[in-house]
Tab-separated table of C-alpha atoms and ligand atoms in Angstrom:
chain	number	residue	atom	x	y	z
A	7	UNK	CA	-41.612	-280.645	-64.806
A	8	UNK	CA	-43.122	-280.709	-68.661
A	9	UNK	CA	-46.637	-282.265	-67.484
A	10	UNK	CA	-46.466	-283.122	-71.432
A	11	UNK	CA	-43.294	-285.258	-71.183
A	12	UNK	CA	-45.242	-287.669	-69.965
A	13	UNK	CA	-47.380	-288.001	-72.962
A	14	UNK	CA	-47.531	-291.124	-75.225
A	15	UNK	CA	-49.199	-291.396	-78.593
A	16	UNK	CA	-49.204	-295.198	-79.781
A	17	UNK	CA	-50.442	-295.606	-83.349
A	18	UNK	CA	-52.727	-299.071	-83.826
A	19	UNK	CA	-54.022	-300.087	-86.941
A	20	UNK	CA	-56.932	-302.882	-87.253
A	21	UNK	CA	-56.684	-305.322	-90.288
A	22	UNK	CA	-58.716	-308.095	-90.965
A	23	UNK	CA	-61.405	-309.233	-93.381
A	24	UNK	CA	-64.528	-307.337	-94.187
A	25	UNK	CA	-67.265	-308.162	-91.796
A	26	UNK	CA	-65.402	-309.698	-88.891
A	27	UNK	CA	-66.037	-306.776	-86.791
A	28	UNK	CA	-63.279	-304.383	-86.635
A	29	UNK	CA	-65.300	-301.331	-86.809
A	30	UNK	CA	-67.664	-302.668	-83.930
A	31	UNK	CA	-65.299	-303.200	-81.806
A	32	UNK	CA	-63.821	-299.865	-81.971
A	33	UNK	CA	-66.994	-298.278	-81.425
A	34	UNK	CA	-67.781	-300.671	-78.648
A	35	UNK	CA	-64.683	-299.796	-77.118
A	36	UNK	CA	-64.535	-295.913	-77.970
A	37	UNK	CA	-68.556	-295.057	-77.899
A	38	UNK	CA	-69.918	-297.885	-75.545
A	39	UNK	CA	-72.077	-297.915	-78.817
A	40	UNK	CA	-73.013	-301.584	-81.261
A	41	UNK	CA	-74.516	-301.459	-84.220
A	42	UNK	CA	-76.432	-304.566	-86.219
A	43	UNK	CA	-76.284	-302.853	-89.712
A	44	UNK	CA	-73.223	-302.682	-90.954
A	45	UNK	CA	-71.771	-300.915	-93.033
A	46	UNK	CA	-68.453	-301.038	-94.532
A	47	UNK	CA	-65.532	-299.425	-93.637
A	48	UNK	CA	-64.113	-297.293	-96.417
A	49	UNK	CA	-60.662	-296.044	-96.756
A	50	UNK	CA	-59.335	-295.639	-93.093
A	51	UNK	CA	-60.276	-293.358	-90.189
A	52	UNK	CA	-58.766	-293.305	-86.421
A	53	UNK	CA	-60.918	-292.859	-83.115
A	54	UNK	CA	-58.924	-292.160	-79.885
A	55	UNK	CA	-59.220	-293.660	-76.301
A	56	UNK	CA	-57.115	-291.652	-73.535
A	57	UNK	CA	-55.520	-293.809	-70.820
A	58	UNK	CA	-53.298	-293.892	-67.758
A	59	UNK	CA	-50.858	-296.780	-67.991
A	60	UNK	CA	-48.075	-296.577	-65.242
A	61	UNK	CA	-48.029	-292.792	-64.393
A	62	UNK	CA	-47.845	-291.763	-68.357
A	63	UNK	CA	-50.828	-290.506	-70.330
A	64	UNK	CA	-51.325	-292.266	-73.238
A	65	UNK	CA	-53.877	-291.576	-76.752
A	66	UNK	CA	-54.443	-294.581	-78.032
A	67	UNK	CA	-54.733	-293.588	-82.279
A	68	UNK	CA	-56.430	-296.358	-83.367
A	69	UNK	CA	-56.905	-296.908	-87.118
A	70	UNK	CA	-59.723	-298.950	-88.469
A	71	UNK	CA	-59.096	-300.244	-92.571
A	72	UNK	CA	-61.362	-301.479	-95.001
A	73	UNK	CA	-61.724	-305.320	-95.536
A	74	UNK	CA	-63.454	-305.281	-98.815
A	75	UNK	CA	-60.686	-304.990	-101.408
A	76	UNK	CA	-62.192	-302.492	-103.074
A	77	UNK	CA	-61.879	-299.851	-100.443
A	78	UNK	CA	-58.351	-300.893	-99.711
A	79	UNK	CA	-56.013	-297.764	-101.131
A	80	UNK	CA	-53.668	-297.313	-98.515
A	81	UNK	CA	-49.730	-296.555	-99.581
A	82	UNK	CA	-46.916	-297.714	-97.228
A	83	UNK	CA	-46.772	-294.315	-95.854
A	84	UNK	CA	-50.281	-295.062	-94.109
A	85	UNK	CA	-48.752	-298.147	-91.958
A	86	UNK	CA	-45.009	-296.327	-91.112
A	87	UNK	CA	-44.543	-295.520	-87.606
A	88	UNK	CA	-47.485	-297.775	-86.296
A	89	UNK	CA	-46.604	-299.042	-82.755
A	90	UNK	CA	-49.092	-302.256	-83.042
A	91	UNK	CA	-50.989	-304.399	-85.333
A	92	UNK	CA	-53.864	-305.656	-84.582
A	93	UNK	CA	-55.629	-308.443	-86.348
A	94	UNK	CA	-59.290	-309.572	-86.083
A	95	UNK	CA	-60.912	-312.537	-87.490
A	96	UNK	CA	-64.698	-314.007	-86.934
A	97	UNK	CA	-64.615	-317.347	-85.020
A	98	UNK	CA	-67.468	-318.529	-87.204
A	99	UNK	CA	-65.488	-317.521	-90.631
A	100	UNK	CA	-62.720	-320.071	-91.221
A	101	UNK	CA	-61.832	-317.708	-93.973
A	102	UNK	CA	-61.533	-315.050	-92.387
A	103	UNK	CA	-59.005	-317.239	-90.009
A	104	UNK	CA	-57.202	-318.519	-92.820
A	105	UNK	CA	-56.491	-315.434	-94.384
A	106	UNK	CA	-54.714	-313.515	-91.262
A	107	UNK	CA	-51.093	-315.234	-92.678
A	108	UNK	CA	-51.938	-312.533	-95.513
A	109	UNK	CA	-53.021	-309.698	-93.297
A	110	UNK	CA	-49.811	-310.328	-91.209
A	111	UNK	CA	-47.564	-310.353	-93.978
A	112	UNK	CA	-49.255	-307.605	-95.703
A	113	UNK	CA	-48.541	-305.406	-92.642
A	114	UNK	CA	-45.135	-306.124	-92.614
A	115	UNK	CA	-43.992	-305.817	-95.912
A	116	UNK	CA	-45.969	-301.943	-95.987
A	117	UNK	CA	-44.949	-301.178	-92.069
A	118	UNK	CA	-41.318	-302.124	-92.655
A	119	UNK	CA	-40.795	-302.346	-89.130
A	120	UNK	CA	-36.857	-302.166	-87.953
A	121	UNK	CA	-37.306	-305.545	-86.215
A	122	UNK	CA	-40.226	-307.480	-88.096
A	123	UNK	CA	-39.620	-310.830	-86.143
A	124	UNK	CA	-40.404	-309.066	-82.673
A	125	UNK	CA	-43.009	-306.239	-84.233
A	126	UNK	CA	-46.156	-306.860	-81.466
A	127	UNK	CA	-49.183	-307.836	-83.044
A	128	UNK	CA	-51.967	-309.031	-81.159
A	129	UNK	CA	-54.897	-311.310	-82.361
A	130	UNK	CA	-58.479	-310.889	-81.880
A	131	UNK	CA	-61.471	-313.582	-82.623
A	132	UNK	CA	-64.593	-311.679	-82.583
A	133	UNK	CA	-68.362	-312.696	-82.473
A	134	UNK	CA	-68.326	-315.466	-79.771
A	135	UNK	CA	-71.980	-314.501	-78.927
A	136	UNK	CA	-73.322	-315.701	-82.288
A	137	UNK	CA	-75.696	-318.440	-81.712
A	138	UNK	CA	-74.063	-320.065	-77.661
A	139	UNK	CA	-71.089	-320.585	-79.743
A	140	UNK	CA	-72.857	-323.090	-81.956
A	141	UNK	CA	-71.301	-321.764	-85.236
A	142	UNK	CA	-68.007	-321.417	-84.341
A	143	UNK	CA	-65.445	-323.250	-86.391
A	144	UNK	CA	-62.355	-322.022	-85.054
A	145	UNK	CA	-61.546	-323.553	-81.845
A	146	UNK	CA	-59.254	-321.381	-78.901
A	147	UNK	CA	-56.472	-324.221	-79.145
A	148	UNK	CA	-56.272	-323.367	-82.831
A	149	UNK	CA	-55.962	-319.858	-82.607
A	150	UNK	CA	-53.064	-320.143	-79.922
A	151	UNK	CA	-51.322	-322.082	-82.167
A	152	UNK	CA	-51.029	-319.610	-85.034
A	153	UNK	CA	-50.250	-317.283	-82.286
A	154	UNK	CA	-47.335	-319.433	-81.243
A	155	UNK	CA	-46.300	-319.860	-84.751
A	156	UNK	CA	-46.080	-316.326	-85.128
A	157	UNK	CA	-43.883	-315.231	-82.196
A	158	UNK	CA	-46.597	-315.619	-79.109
A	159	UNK	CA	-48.791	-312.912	-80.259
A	160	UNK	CA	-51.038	-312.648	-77.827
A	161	UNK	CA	-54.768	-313.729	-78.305
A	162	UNK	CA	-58.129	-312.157	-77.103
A	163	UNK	CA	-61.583	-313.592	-77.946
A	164	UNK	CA	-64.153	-310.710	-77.854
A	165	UNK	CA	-68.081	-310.221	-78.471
A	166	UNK	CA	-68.494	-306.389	-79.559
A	167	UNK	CA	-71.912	-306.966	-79.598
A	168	UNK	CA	-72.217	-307.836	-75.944
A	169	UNK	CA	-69.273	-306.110	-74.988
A	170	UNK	CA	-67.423	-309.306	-73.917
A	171	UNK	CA	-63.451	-308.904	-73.397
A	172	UNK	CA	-63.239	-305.848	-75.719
A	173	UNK	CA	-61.515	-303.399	-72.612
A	174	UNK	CA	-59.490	-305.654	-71.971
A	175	UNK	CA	-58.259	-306.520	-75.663
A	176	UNK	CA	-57.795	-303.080	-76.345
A	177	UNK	CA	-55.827	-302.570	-72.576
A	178	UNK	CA	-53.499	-305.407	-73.692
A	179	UNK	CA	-53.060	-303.744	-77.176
A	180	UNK	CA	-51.963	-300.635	-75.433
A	181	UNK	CA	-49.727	-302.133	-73.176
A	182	UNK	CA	-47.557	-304.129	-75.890
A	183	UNK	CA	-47.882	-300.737	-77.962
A	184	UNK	CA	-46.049	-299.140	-74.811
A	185	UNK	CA	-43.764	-301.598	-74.343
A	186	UNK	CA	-42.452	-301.023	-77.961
A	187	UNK	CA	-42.532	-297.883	-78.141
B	9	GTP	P1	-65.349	-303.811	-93.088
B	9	GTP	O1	-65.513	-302.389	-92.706
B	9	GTP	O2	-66.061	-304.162	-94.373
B	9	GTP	O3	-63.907	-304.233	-93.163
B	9	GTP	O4	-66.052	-304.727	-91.938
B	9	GTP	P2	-65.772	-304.692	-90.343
B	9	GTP	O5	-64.706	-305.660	-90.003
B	9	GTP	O6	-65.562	-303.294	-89.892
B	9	GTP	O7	-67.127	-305.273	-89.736
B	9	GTP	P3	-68.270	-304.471	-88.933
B	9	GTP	O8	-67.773	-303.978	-87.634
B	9	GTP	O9	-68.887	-303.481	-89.838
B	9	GTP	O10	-69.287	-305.666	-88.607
B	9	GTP	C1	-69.875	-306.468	-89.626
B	9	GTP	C2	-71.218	-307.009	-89.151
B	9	GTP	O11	-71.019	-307.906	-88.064
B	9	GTP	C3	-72.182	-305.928	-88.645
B	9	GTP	O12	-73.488	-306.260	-89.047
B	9	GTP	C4	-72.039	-306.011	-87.130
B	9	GTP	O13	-73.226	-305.631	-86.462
B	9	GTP	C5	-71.750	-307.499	-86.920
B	9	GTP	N1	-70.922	-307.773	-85.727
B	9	GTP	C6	-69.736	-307.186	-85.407
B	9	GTP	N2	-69.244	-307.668	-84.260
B	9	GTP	C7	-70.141	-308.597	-83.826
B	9	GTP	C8	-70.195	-309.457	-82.675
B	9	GTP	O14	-69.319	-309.486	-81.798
B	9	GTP	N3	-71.287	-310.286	-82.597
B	9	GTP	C9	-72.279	-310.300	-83.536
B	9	GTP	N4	-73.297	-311.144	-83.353
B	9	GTP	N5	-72.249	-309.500	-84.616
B	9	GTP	C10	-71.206	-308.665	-84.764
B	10	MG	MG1	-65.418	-301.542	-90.870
């Protein structure tokens, strides 16, 4: 048997406004690695995660983008063939919540996925540490709902700074990747 038959590359590209956390949380997950400075993403680059998801091997190809408008230079050809979208917002930046409808529709209008109404997404809300959850603004119910109102994407709520949820975001990403692939 072709040991490589049972290969999988799923492509996942991260969207989202600049400073939510995207970045982190790819490092977080990749490196085990969090960094206070930041810096800001320009252009796009990928870091991989190898995993075994029921008997297949799969690379995870995950693509972090620039939020800052300025860096943002990516052509359609950039989001064809993706396998999964995921979004990230801050839970203490209502703009950053409010402006997911764009990043969604953005996505889908470059992707041009065969079936747009049933393309998986899934949503993260980052930075739960930040001050006991003192400063959040957006509230779990409220996030479910745009979920819901977007076809039941499903939601995680992750600290990359304390590591909090962000293996098991990125398992869930990879297993509605797979499950479209
Ligand atoms: P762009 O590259 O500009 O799109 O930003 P980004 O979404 O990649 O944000 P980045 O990961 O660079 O994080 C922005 C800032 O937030 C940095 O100073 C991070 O250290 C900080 N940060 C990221 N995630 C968390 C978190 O979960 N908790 C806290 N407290 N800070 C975080
Ligand atoms: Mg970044």
């Amino acid at each position: 048997m072709d040991p490589l038959k049972n290969r999988t590359l799923l492509k996942v590209i991260v969207l989202g406004d600049s400073g939510v956390g995207k970045t982190s949380l790819m490092n977080q997950y990749v490196y085990k690695k969090f960094n206070k400075q930041y810096k800001a993403t320009i252009g796009a680059d990928f870091v991989t995660k190898e995993l075994h998801i029921e008997e297949k091997s799969v690379t995870l190809q995950i693509w972090d983008t620039a939020g800052q408008e300025r860096f943002q230079s990516l052509g359609a050809a950039f989001y064809r063939g993706a396998d999964c979208c995921v979004l990230v917002y801050d839970v203490n930046n209502l703009k950053s919540f409010e402006t997911l409808k764009n990043w969604h529709t953005e996505f889908l209008k470059q992707a041009n996925p065969m079936e747009p109404e049933t393309f998986p997404f899934v949503l993260i809300g980052n930075k739960t540490d930040v001050d006991g959850g003192n400063t959040r603004v957006v509230s779990n119910k409220r996030a479910i709902e745009w979920c819901s109102s977007k076809g039941n994407i499903p939601y995680h709520e992750t600290s990359a700074k304390e590591d909090t949820n962000v293996d098991e975001a990125f398992l869930g990403v990879a297993h509605i990747a797979l499950s479209n692939e």
